[in-house]
Short mmCIF file of C-alpha atoms in Angstrom, two decimals:
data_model
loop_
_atom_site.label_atom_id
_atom_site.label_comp_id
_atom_site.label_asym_id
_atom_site.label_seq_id
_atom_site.Cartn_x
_atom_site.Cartn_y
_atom_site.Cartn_z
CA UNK A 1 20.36 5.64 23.47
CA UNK A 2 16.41 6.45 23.92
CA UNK A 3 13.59 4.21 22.78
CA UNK A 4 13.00 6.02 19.41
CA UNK A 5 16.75 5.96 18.42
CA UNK A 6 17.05 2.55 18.92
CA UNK A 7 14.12 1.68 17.18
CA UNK A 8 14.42 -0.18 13.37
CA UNK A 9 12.06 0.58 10.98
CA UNK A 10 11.02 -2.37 8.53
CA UNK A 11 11.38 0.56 5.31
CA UNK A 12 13.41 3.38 5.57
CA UNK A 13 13.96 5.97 2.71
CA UNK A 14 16.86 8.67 3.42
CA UNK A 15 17.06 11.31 1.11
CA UNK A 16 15.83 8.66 -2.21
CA UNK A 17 16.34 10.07 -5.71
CA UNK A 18 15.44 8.61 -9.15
CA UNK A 19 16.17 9.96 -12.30
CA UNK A 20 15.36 8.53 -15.44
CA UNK A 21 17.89 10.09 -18.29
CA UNK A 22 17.12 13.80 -17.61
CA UNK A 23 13.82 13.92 -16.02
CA UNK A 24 13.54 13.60 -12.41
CA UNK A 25 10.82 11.34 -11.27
CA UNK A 26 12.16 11.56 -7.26
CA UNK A 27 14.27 13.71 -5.76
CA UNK A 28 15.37 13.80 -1.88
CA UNK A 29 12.15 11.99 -0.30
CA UNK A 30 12.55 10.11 3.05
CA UNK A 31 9.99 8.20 4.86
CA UNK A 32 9.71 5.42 7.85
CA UNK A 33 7.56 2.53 7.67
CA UNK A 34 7.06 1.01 11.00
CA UNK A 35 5.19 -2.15 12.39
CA UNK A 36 1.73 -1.87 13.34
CA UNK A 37 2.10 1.89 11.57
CA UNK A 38 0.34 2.88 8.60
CA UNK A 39 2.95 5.85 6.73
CA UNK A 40 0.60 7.73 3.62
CA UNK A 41 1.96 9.07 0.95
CA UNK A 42 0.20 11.91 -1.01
CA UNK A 43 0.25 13.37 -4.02
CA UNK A 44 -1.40 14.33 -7.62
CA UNK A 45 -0.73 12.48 -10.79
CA UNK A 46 2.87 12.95 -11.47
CA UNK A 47 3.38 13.70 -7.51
CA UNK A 48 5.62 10.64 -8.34
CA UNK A 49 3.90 8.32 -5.96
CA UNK A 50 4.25 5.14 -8.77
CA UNK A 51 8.01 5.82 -9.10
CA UNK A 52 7.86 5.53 -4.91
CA UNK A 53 6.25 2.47 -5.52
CA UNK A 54 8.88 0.71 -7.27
CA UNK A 55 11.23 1.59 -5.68
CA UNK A 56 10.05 -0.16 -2.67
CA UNK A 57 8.98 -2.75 -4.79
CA UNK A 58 12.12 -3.86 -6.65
CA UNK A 59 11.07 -2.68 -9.94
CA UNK A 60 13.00 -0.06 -10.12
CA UNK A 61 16.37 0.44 -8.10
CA UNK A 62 17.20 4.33 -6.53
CA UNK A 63 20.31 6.36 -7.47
CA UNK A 64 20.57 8.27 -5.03
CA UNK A 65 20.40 8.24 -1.29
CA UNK A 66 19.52 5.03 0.56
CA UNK A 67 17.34 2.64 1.39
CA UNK A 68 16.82 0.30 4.66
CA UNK A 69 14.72 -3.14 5.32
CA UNK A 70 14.83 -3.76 9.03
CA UNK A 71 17.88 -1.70 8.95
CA UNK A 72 20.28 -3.48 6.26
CA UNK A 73 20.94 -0.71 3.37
CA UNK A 74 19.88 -2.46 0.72
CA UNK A 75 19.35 -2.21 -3.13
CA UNK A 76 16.06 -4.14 -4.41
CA UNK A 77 16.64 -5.45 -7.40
CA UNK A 78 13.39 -7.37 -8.30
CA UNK A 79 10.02 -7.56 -6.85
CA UNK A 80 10.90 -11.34 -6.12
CA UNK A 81 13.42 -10.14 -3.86
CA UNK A 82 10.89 -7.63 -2.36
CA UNK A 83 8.88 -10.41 -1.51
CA UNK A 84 11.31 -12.44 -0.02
CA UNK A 85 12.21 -9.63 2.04
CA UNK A 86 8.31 -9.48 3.21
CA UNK A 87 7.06 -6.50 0.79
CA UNK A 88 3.80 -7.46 -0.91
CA UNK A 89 2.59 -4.73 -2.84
CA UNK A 90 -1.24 -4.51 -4.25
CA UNK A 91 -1.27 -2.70 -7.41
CA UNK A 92 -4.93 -0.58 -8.19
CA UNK A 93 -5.35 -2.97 -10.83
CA UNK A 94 -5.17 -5.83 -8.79
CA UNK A 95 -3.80 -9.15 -10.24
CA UNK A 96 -6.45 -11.51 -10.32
CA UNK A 97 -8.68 -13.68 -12.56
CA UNK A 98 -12.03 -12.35 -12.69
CA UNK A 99 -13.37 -16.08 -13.93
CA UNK A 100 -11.65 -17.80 -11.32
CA UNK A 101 -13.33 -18.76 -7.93
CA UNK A 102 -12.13 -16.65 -4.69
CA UNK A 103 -9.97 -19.61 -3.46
CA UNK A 104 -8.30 -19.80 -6.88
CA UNK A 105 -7.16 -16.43 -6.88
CA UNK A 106 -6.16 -16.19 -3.35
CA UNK A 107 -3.41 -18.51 -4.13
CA UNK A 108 -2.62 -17.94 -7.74
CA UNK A 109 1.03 -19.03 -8.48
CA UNK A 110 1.18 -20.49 -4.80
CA UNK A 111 -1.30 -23.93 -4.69
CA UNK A 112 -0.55 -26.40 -2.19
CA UNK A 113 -0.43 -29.55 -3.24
CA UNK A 114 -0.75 -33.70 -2.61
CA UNK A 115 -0.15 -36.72 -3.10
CA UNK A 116 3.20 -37.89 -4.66
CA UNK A 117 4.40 -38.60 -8.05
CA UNK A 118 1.44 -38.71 -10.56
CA UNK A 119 -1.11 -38.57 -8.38
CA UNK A 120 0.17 -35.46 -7.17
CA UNK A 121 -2.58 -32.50 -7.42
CA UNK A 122 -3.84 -29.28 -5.91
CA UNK A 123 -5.39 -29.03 -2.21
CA UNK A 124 -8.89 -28.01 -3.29
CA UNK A 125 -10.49 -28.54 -0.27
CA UNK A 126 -7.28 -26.90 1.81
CA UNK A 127 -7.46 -23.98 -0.18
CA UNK A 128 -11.18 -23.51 -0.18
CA UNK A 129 -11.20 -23.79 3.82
CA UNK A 130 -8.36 -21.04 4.42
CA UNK A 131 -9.46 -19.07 1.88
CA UNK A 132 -12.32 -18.84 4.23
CA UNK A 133 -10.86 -18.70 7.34
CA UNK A 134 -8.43 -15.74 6.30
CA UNK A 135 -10.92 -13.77 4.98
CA UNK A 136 -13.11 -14.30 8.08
CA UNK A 137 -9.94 -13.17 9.88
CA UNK A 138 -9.71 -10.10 8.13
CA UNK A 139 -13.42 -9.41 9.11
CA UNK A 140 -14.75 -10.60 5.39
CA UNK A 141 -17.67 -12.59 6.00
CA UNK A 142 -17.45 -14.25 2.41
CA UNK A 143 -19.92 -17.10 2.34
CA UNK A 144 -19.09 -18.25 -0.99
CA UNK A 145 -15.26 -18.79 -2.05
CA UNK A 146 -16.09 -20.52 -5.10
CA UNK A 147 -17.69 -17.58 -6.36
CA UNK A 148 -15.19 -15.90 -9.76
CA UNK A 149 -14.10 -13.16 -8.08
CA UNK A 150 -14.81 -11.00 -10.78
CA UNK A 151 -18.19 -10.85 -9.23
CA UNK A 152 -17.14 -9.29 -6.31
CA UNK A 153 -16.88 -5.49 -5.80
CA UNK A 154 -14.10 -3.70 -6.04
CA UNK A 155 -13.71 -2.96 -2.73
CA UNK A 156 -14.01 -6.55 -1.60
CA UNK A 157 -11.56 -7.58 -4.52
CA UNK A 158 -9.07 -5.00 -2.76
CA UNK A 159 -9.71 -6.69 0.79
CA UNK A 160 -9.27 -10.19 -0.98
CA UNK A 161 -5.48 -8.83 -1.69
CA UNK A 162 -5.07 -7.44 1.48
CA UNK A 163 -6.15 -10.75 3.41
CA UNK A 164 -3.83 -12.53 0.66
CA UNK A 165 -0.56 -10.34 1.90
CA UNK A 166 -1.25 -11.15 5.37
CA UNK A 167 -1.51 -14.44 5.00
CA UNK A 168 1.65 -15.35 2.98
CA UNK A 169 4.08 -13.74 5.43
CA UNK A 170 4.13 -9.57 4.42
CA UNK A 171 5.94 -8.00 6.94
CA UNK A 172 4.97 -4.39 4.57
CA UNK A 173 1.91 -3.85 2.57
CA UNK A 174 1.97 -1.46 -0.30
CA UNK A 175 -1.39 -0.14 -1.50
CA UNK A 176 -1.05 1.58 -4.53
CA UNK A 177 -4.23 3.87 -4.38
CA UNK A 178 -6.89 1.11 -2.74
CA UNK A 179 -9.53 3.76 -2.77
CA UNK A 180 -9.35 5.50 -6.02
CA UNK A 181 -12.41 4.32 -8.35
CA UNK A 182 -14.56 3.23 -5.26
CA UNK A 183 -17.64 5.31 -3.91
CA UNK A 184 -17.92 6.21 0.12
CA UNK A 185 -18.91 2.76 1.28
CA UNK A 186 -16.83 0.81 -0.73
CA UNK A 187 -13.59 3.21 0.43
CA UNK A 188 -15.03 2.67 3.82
CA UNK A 189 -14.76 -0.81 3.51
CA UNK A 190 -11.33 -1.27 1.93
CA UNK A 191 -9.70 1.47 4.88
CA UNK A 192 -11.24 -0.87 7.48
CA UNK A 193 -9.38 -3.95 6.40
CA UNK A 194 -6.23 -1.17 5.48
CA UNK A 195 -6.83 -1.04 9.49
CA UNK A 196 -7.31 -4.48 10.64
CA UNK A 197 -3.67 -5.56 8.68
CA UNK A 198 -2.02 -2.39 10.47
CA UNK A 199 -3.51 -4.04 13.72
CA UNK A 200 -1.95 -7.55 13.18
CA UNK A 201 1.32 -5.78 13.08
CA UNK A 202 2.12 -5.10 9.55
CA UNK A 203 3.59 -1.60 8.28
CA UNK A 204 1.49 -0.13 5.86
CA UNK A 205 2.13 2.18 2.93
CA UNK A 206 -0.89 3.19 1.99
CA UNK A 207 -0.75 5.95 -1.46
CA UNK A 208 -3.24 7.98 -2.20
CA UNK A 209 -4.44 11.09 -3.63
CA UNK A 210 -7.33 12.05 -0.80
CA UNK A 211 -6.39 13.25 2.30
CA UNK A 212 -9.57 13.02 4.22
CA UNK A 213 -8.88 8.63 3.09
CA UNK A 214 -4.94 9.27 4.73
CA UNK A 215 -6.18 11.04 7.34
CA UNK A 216 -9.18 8.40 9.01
CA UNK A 217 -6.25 5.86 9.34
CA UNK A 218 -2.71 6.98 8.91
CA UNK A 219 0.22 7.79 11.59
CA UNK A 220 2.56 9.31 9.49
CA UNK A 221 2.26 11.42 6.09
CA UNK A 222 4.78 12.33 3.13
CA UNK A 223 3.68 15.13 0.59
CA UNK A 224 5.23 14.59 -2.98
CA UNK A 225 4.76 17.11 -5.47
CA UNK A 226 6.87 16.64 -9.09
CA UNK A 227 8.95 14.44 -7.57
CA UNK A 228 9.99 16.20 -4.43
CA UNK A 229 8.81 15.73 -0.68
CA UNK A 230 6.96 19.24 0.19
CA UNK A 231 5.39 18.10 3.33
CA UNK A 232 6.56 15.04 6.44
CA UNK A 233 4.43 14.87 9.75
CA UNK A 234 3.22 12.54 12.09
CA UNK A 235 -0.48 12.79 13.08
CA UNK A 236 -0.07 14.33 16.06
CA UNK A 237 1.46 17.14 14.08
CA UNK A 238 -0.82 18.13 11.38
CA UNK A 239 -4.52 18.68 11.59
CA UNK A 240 -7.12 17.09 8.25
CA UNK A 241 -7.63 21.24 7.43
CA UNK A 242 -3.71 21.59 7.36
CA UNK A 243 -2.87 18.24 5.48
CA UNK A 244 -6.02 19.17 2.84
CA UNK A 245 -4.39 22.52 2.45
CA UNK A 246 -1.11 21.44 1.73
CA UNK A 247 -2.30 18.31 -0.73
CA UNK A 248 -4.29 21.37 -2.22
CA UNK A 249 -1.73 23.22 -2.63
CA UNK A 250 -1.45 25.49 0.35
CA UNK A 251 0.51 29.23 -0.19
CA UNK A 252 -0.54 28.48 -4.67
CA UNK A 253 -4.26 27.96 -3.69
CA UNK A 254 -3.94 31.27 -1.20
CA UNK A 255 -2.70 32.94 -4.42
CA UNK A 256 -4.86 31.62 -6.56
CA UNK A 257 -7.59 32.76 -4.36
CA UNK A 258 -6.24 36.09 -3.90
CA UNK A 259 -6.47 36.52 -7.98
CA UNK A 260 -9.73 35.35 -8.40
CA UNK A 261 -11.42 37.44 -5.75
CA UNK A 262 -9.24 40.33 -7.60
CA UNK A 263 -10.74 39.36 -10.91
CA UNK A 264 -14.68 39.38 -9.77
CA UNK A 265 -14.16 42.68 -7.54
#
């Protein structure tokens, strides 16, 4: 058995499918999520990246083919059990508090705490301090942690999510479109840190709409289009022209082309 064959991937899809009565949000998409990997997956609205996301999240469960964490065929059956499992998934929303400081929302729903009895209360000053230090980690120079982190960008709210993941244990981060209603330095920003939790050995699934995003940091890439996989390559298989063509639309855009040059001749 070679290297490669023996290798376990911490997310494997074979050959998913989801249907929900009779529409079909997924049909027949596989993808490999390695450590220290980042795997993007690309696609329009309705590609049926979101439905991809729960599944992998425990939201939703597939019916049809199978999916592997760290090689057990499993069935996800809440996003508690995702967790557990080491899948922490960042949704574009983000769940924060904008009101709250930094080091509040950085460990929402997870405070440490001291003392015993009724004097027991939250760590303020341990939470403050590794807020700090894990951001600083992650390369975010945040001076401030008791700043509400509404008042941070967008990009640096993403990053604050990111460093969060890391820090409580994700063996797989899920970024459900980090980049999408940032400008060029804020995208910048967020793929760097995308980068630096791919380089402390997580797997990364990073979805997104914009190849030229997939293409400054990802290793692998899986094409959706209406809920079937039209496109899987590693990097050293595709060029950015090819991957922008196909996410375009590839042979439809060549005969869209074709018609519109006929209708201007």
């Amino acid at each position: 058995m070679t290297q490669s064959q023996a290798r376990t991937h911490l997310i494997e899809l074979d050959d998913v499918s989801k249907h929900y009565g009779t529409v079909r949000a997924l049909e027949g998409v596989s993808l490999e999520v390695d450590a220290g990997e980042i795997t993007c997956v690309l696609g329009d609205n309705g590609a049926g990246k979101s439905t991809l996301i729960k599944i992998i999240a425990g939201l939703h469960q597939h019916d049809g083919g199978v999916l592997r964490v760290e090689g057990e065929e499993t069935r996800l059956t809440s996003p508690r059990e995702a967790l557990d499992r080491g899948i922490a998934t960042v949704y574009q929303d983000l769940a924060v508090v904008g009101l709250m400081p930094v080091w509040r929302n950085f460990f929402l729903g997870s405070e440490p705490r001291k003392g015993v009895g009724p004097f027991k209360r939250m760590d303020v000053d341990f939470m403050r301090r590794t807020t700090h230090e894990q951001l600083l980690r992650m390369g975010i120079d945040l001076r401030d942690v008791d700043q509400p982190i509404g008042t941070l960008s967008g990009g640096e709210r993403q990053c604050v999510a990111i460093a969060r993941a890391v820090y409580f244990g994700a063996k797989v981060l899920v970024l459900d479109e980090p980049t999408a209603a940032l400008g060029v330095k804020q995208s910048g920003v967020v793929l760097k840190y995308v980068a630096a939790a791919r380089d402390q050995g997580l797997g990364v699934v990073l979805i997104t709409h914009n190849p030229h995003h997939a293409y400054l940091v990802g290793d692998r890439f899986v094409l959706l289009k209406r809920g079937t996989m039209v496109g899987r390559h590693t990097r050293d298989e595709i060029t950015l022209e090819e991957l922008t063509r196909q996410m375009a639309g590839g042979s439809e855009l060549d005969d869209l082309r074709h018609e519109l040059e006929k209708s201007t001749s």
